[in-house]
mmCIF file of C-alpha atoms in Angstrom:
data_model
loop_
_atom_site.group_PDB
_atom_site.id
_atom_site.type_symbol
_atom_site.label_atom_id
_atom_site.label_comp_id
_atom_site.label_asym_id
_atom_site.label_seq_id
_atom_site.Cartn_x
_atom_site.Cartn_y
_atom_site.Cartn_z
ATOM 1 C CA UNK Q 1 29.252 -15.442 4.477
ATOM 2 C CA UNK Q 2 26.274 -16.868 6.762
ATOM 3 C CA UNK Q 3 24.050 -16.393 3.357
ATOM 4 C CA UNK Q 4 26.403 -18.439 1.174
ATOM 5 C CA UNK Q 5 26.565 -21.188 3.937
ATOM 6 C CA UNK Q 6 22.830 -21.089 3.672
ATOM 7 C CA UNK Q 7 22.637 -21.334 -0.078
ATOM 8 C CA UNK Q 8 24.797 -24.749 -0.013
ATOM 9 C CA UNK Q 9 22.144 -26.105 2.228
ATOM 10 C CA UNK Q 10 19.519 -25.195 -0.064
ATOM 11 C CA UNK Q 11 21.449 -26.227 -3.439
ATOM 12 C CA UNK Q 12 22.277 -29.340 -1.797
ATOM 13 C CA UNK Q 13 18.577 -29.535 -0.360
ATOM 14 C CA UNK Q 14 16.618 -29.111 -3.738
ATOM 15 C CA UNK Q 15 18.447 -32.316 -5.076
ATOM 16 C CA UNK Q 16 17.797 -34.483 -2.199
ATOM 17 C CA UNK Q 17 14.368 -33.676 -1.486
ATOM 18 C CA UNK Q 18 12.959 -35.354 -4.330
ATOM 19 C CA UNK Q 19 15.225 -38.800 -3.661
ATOM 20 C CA UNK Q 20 14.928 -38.203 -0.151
ATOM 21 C CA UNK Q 21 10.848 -38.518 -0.347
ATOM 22 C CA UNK Q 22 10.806 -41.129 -3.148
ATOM 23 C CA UNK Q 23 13.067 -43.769 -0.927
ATOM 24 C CA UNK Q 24 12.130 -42.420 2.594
ATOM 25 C CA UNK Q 25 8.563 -42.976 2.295
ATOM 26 C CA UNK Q 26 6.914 -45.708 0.901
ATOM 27 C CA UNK Q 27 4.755 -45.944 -2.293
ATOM 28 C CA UNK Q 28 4.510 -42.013 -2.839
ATOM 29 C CA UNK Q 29 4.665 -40.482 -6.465
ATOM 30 C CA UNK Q 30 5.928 -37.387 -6.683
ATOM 31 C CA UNK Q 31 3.178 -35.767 -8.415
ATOM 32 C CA UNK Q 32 1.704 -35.426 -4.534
ATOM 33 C CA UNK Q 33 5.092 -34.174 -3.313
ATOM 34 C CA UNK Q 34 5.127 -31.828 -6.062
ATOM 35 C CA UNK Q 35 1.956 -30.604 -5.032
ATOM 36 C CA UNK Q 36 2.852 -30.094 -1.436
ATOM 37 C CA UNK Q 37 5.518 -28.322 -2.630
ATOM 38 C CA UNK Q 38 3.551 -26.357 -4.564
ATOM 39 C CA UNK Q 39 1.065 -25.056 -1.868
ATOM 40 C CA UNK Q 40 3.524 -24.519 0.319
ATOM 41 C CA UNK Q 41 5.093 -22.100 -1.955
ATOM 42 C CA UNK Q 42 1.594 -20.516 -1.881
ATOM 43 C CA UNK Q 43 1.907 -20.058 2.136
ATOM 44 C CA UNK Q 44 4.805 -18.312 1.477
ATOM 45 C CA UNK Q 45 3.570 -15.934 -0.492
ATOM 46 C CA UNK Q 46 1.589 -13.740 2.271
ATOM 47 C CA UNK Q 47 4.128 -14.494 5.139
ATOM 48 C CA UNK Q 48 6.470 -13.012 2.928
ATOM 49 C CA UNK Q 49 4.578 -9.337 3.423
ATOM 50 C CA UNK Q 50 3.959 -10.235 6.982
ATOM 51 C CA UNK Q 51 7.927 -10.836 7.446
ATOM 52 C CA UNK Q 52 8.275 -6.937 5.445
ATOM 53 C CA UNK Q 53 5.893 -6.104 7.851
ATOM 54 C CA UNK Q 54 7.209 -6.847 10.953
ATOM 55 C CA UNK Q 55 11.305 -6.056 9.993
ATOM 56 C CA UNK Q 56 9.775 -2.613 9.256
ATOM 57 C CA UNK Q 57 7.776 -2.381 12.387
ATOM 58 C CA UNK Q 58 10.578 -3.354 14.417
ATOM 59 C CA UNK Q 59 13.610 -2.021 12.868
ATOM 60 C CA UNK Q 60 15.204 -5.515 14.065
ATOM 61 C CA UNK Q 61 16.645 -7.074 10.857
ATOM 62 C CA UNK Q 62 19.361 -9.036 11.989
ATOM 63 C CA UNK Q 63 16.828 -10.612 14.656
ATOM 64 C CA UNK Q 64 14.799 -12.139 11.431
ATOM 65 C CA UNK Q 65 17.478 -13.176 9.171
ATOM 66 C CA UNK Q 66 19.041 -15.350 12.604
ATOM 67 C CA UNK Q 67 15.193 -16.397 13.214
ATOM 68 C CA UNK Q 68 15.672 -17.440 10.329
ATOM 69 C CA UNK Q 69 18.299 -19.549 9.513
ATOM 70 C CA UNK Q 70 17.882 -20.964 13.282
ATOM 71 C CA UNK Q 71 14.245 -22.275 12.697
ATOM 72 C CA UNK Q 72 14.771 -23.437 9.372
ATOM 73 C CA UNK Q 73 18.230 -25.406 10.707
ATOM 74 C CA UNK Q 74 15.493 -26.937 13.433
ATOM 75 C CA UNK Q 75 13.120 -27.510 10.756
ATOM 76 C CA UNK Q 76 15.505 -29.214 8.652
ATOM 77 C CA UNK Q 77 16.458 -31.869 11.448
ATOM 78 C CA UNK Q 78 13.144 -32.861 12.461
ATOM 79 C CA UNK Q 79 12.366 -33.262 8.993
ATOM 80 C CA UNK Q 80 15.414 -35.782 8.746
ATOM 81 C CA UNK Q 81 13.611 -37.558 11.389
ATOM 82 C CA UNK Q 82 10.100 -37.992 9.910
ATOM 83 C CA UNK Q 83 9.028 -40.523 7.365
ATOM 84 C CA UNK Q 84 5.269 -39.422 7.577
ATOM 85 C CA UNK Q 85 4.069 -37.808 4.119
ATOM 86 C CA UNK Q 86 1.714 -35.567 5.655
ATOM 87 C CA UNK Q 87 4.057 -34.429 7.991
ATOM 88 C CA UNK Q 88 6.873 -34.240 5.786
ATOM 89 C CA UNK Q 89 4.412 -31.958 3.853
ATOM 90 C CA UNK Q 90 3.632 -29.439 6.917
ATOM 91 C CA UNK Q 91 7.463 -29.307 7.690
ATOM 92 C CA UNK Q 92 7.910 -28.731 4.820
ATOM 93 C CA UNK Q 93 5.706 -25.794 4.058
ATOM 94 C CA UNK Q 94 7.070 -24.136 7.547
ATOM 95 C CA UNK Q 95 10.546 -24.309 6.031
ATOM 96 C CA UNK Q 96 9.762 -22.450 3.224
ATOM 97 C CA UNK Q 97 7.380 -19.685 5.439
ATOM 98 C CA UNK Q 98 10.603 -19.452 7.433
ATOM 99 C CA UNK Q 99 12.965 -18.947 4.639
ATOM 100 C CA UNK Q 100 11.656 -16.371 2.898
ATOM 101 C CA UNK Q 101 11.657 -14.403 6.363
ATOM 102 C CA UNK Q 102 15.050 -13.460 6.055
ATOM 103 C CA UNK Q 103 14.532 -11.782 2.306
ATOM 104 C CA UNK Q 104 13.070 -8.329 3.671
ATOM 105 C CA UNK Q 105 15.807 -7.860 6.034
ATOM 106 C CA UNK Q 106 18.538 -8.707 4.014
ATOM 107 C CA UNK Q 107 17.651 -6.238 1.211
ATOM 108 C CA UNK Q 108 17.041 -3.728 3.847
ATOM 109 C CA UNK Q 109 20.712 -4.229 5.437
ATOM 110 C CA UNK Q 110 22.094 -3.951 1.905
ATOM 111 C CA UNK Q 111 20.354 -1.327 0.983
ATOM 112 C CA UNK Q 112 21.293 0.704 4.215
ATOM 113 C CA UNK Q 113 24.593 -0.603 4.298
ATOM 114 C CA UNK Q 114 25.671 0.852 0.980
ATOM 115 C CA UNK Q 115 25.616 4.565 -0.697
ATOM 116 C CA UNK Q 116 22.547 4.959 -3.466
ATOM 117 C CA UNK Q 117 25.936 4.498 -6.235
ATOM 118 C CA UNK Q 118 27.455 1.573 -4.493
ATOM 119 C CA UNK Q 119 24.109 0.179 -3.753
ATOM 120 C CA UNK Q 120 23.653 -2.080 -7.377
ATOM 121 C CA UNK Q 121 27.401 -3.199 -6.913
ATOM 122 C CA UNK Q 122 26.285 -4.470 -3.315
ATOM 123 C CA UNK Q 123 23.239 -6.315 -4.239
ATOM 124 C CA UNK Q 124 25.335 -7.532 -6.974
ATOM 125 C CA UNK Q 125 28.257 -8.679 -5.075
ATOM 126 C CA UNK Q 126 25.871 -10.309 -2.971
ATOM 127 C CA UNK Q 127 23.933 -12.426 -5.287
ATOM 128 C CA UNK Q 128 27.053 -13.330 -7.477
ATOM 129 C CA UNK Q 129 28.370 -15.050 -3.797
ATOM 130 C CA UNK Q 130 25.094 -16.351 -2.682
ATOM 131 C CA UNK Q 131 24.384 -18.037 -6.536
ATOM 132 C CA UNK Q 132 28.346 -19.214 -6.431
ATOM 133 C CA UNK Q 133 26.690 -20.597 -3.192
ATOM 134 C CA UNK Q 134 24.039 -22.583 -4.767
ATOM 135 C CA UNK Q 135 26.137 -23.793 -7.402
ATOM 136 C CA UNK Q 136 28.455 -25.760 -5.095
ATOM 137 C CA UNK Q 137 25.156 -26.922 -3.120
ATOM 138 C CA UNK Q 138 23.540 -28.287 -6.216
ATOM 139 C CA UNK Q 139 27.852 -29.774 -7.670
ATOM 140 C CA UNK Q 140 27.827 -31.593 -4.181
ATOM 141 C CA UNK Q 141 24.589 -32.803 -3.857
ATOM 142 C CA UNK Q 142 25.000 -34.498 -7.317
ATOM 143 C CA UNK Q 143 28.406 -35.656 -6.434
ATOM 144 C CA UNK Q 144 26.993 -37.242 -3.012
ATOM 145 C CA UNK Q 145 24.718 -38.792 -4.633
ATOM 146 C CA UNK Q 146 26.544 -40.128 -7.682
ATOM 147 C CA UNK Q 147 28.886 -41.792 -4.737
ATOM 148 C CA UNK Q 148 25.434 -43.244 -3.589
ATOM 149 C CA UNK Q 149 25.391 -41.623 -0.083
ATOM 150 C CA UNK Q 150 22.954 -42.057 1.973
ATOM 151 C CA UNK Q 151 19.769 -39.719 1.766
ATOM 152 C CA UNK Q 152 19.651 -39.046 5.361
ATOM 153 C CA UNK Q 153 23.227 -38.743 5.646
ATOM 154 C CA UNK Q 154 22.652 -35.680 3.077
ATOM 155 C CA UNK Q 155 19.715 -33.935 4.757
ATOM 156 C CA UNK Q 156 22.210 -33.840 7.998
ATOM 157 C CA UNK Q 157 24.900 -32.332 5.820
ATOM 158 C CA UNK Q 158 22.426 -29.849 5.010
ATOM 159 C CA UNK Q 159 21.478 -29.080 8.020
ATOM 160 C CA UNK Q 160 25.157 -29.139 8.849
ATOM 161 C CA UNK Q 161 25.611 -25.730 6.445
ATOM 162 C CA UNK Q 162 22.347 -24.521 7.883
ATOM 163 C CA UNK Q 163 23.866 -24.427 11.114
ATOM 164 C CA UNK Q 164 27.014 -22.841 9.655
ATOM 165 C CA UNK Q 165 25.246 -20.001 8.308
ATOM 166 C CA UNK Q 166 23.470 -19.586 11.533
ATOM 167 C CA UNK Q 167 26.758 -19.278 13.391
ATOM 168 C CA UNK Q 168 28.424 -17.177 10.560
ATOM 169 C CA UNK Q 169 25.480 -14.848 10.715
ATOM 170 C CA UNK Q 170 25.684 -14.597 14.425
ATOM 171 C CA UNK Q 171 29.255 -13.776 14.424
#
């Protein structure tokens, strides 16, 4: 359930970030967002074996996937606070490191949670959700922003289902 919540705030995220930039700060083109966005995807890449690293070194997955979803939810806030390019950039590129930290624990847990024949069925129950997920994120943040809602009143609403898949996680 927590991973759904989160997928909302990331469907709902990836179609305000580029309006959110464009009116938030002033005379930017998104050709340099899209390149922040690109390199940040690029810091991702080796923090994503360092967060497989450390889930299998400490056998603690659930501690990563709430690490998680509680620094990105941080993240995510501060970020609806800043109007600096640059430092929208670096928070940015320290959401994404801390996303992808809760991918090696999750397979982990489903692949330990299920039997080897029940294991696709899992996975696959679990990305149908979390996609269903991302679908209502991306429906809503067009709808919110059809109604002409404020940007920063949609970050918070992100960060609104970050929290809720913090808590839902937790529980």
């Amino acid at each position: 359930i927590g991973f759904v919540f989160y997928k909302i705030a990331f469907g709902l995220l990836s179609v305000l970030l580029p309006l959110y930039i464009t009116q938030t700060v002033s005379q930017v083109s998104l050709v340099v967002w899209g390149i922040f966005t690109a390199t940040a995807t690029f810091l991702a890449i080796p923090f994503a074996f360092l967060w497989g690293y450390l889930c299998d070194t400490t056998q603690r997955y659930r501690f990563f996937i709430l690490m998680s979803f509680a620094t990105v939810t941080v993240l995510l806030y501060i970020f609806s606070l800043t109007t600096n390019l640059l430092m929208l950039g670096v928070l940015y590129a320290l959401i994404v490191i801390f996303e992808v930290a809760h991918e090696p624990p999750k397979n982990v847990l489903i692949a330990e949670t299920y039997s080897h024949k029940e294991w696709k069925h899992g996975f696959a129950s679990y990305e149908a959700w979390t996609e269903l997920g991302w679908v209502v994120g991306l429906l809503s943040g067009f709808l919110l922003a059809a109604l002409s809602l404020g940007n920063s009143t949609m970050l918070l609403i992100s960060v609104f289902f970050s929290f809720i898949s913090f808590i839902a996680t937790a529980i």
